[in-house]
PDB file of C-alpha atoms in Angstrom:
ATOM      1  CA  UNK A   1      -6.325  22.219  15.095  1.00  0.00           C
ATOM      2  CA  UNK A   2      -6.035  18.517  13.710  1.00  0.00           C
ATOM      3  CA  UNK A   3      -2.866  18.038  11.663  1.00  0.00           C
ATOM      4  CA  UNK A   4      -3.064  14.899   9.639  1.00  0.00           C
ATOM      5  CA  UNK A   5      -0.138  13.513   7.578  1.00  0.00           C
ATOM      6  CA  UNK A   6      -0.886  10.626   5.078  1.00  0.00           C
ATOM      7  CA  UNK A   7       2.203   8.744   4.006  1.00  0.00           C
ATOM      8  CA  UNK A   8       1.712   6.509   1.009  1.00  0.00           C
ATOM      9  CA  UNK A   9       3.438   5.224  -2.135  1.00  0.00           C
ATOM     10  CA  UNK A  10       3.501   7.488  -5.212  1.00  0.00           C
ATOM     11  CA  UNK A  11       1.285   6.674  -8.149  1.00  0.00           C
ATOM     12  CA  UNK A  12      -2.119   7.932  -7.172  1.00  0.00           C
ATOM     13  CA  UNK A  13      -3.739  10.560  -9.383  1.00  0.00           C
ATOM     14  CA  UNK A  14      -4.293  14.123  -8.090  1.00  0.00           C
ATOM     15  CA  UNK A  15      -8.012  13.421  -8.148  1.00  0.00           C
ATOM     16  CA  UNK A  16      -7.661  10.380  -6.021  1.00  0.00           C
ATOM     17  CA  UNK A  17      -5.389  12.273  -3.560  1.00  0.00           C
ATOM     18  CA  UNK A  18      -7.810  15.112  -3.453  1.00  0.00           C
ATOM     19  CA  UNK A  19     -10.751  12.666  -2.685  1.00  0.00           C
ATOM     20  CA  UNK A  20      -8.699  11.145   0.043  1.00  0.00           C
ATOM     21  CA  UNK A  21      -7.836  14.327   1.674  1.00  0.00           C
ATOM     22  CA  UNK A  22     -11.446  15.547   1.508  1.00  0.00           C
ATOM     23  CA  UNK A  23     -12.717  12.428   3.024  1.00  0.00           C
ATOM     24  CA  UNK A  24     -10.213  12.647   5.877  1.00  0.00           C
ATOM     25  CA  UNK A  25     -11.029  16.227   6.409  1.00  0.00           C
ATOM     26  CA  UNK A  26     -14.807  15.384   6.610  1.00  0.00           C
ATOM     27  CA  UNK A  27     -14.161  12.364   8.904  1.00  0.00           C
ATOM     28  CA  UNK A  28     -12.032  14.752  11.223  1.00  0.00           C
ATOM     29  CA  UNK A  29     -14.707  17.254  11.387  1.00  0.00           C
ATOM     30  CA  UNK A  30     -17.583  14.617  12.074  1.00  0.00           C
ATOM     31  CA  UNK A  31     -15.663  12.643  14.770  1.00  0.00           C
ATOM     32  CA  UNK A  32     -13.827  15.623  16.352  1.00  0.00           C
ATOM     33  CA  UNK A  33     -16.143  18.351  15.962  1.00  0.00           C
ATOM     34  CA  UNK A  34     -13.194  20.437  14.709  1.00  0.00           C
ATOM     35  CA  UNK A  35     -14.008  23.600  12.705  1.00  0.00           C
ATOM     36  CA  UNK A  36     -13.362  22.939   9.062  1.00  0.00           C
ATOM     37  CA  UNK A  37     -11.093  25.895   8.777  1.00  0.00           C
ATOM     38  CA  UNK A  38      -8.783  24.344  11.468  1.00  0.00           C
ATOM     39  CA  UNK A  39      -8.232  20.918   9.813  1.00  0.00           C
ATOM     40  CA  UNK A  40      -4.962  20.485   7.963  1.00  0.00           C
ATOM     41  CA  UNK A  41      -4.343  17.408   5.693  1.00  0.00           C
ATOM     42  CA  UNK A  42      -1.223  16.669   3.524  1.00  0.00           C
ATOM     43  CA  UNK A  43       0.223  13.767   1.744  1.00  0.00           C
ATOM     44  CA  UNK A  44       3.858  12.720   1.856  1.00  0.00           C
ATOM     45  CA  UNK A  45       4.510  10.397  -1.088  1.00  0.00           C
ATOM     46  CA  UNK A  46       7.645   7.911  -1.302  1.00  0.00           C
ATOM     47  CA  UNK A  47       8.759   5.672  -4.214  1.00  0.00           C
ATOM     48  CA  UNK A  48       7.941   2.186  -4.184  1.00  0.00           C
ATOM     49  CA  UNK A  49      11.589   1.409  -3.764  1.00  0.00           C
ATOM     50  CA  UNK A  50      11.764   3.464  -0.623  1.00  0.00           C
ATOM     51  CA  UNK A  51       9.545   1.272   1.381  1.00  0.00           C
ATOM     52  CA  UNK A  52      10.184  -2.351   2.786  1.00  0.00           C
ATOM     53  CA  UNK A  53       8.044  -4.701   4.533  1.00  0.00           C
ATOM     54  CA  UNK A  54       9.143  -8.311   5.490  1.00  0.00           C
ATOM     55  CA  UNK A  55      12.482  -7.785   3.726  1.00  0.00           C
ATOM     56  CA  UNK A  56      10.873  -6.927   0.370  1.00  0.00           C
ATOM     57  CA  UNK A  57      10.609  -3.658  -1.339  1.00  0.00           C
ATOM     58  CA  UNK A  58       7.143  -2.474  -2.250  1.00  0.00           C
ATOM     59  CA  UNK A  59       8.490  -2.288  -5.939  1.00  0.00           C
ATOM     60  CA  UNK A  60       9.844  -5.798  -5.668  1.00  0.00           C
ATOM     61  CA  UNK A  61       6.613  -7.137  -4.179  1.00  0.00           C
ATOM     62  CA  UNK A  62       4.421  -5.643  -7.058  1.00  0.00           C
ATOM     63  CA  UNK A  63       6.748  -7.053  -9.608  1.00  0.00           C
ATOM     64  CA  UNK A  64       6.685 -10.516  -8.096  1.00  0.00           C
ATOM     65  CA  UNK A  65       2.836 -10.349  -7.832  1.00  0.00           C
ATOM     66  CA  UNK A  66       2.430  -9.182 -11.511  1.00  0.00           C
ATOM     67  CA  UNK A  67       4.615 -11.933 -12.716  1.00  0.00           C
ATOM     68  CA  UNK A  68       2.614 -14.531 -10.607  1.00  0.00           C
ATOM     69  CA  UNK A  69      -0.655 -12.969 -12.118  1.00  0.00           C
ATOM     70  CA  UNK A  70       0.755 -13.154 -15.742  1.00  0.00           C
ATOM     71  CA  UNK A  71       1.700 -16.876 -15.035  1.00  0.00           C
ATOM     72  CA  UNK A  72      -1.842 -17.650 -13.995  1.00  0.00           C
ATOM     73  CA  UNK A  73      -3.427 -16.211 -17.167  1.00  0.00           C
TER      74      UNK A  73
END
């Protein structure tokens, strides 16, 4: 029974999350040969202020990138 947990920042729509889980389910079935009924996929979301890479939160990085993009226009 494949158990697949996806960790990602909050902000996607329900339709996007449903499509992602459906694609992952299909990939697991195709590559592992697992019966569809045995595949479990769930999403764990976190706020952009709760994830840091290279000493910068995702929220700060997005704000910095948006400011830079606005300055280019």
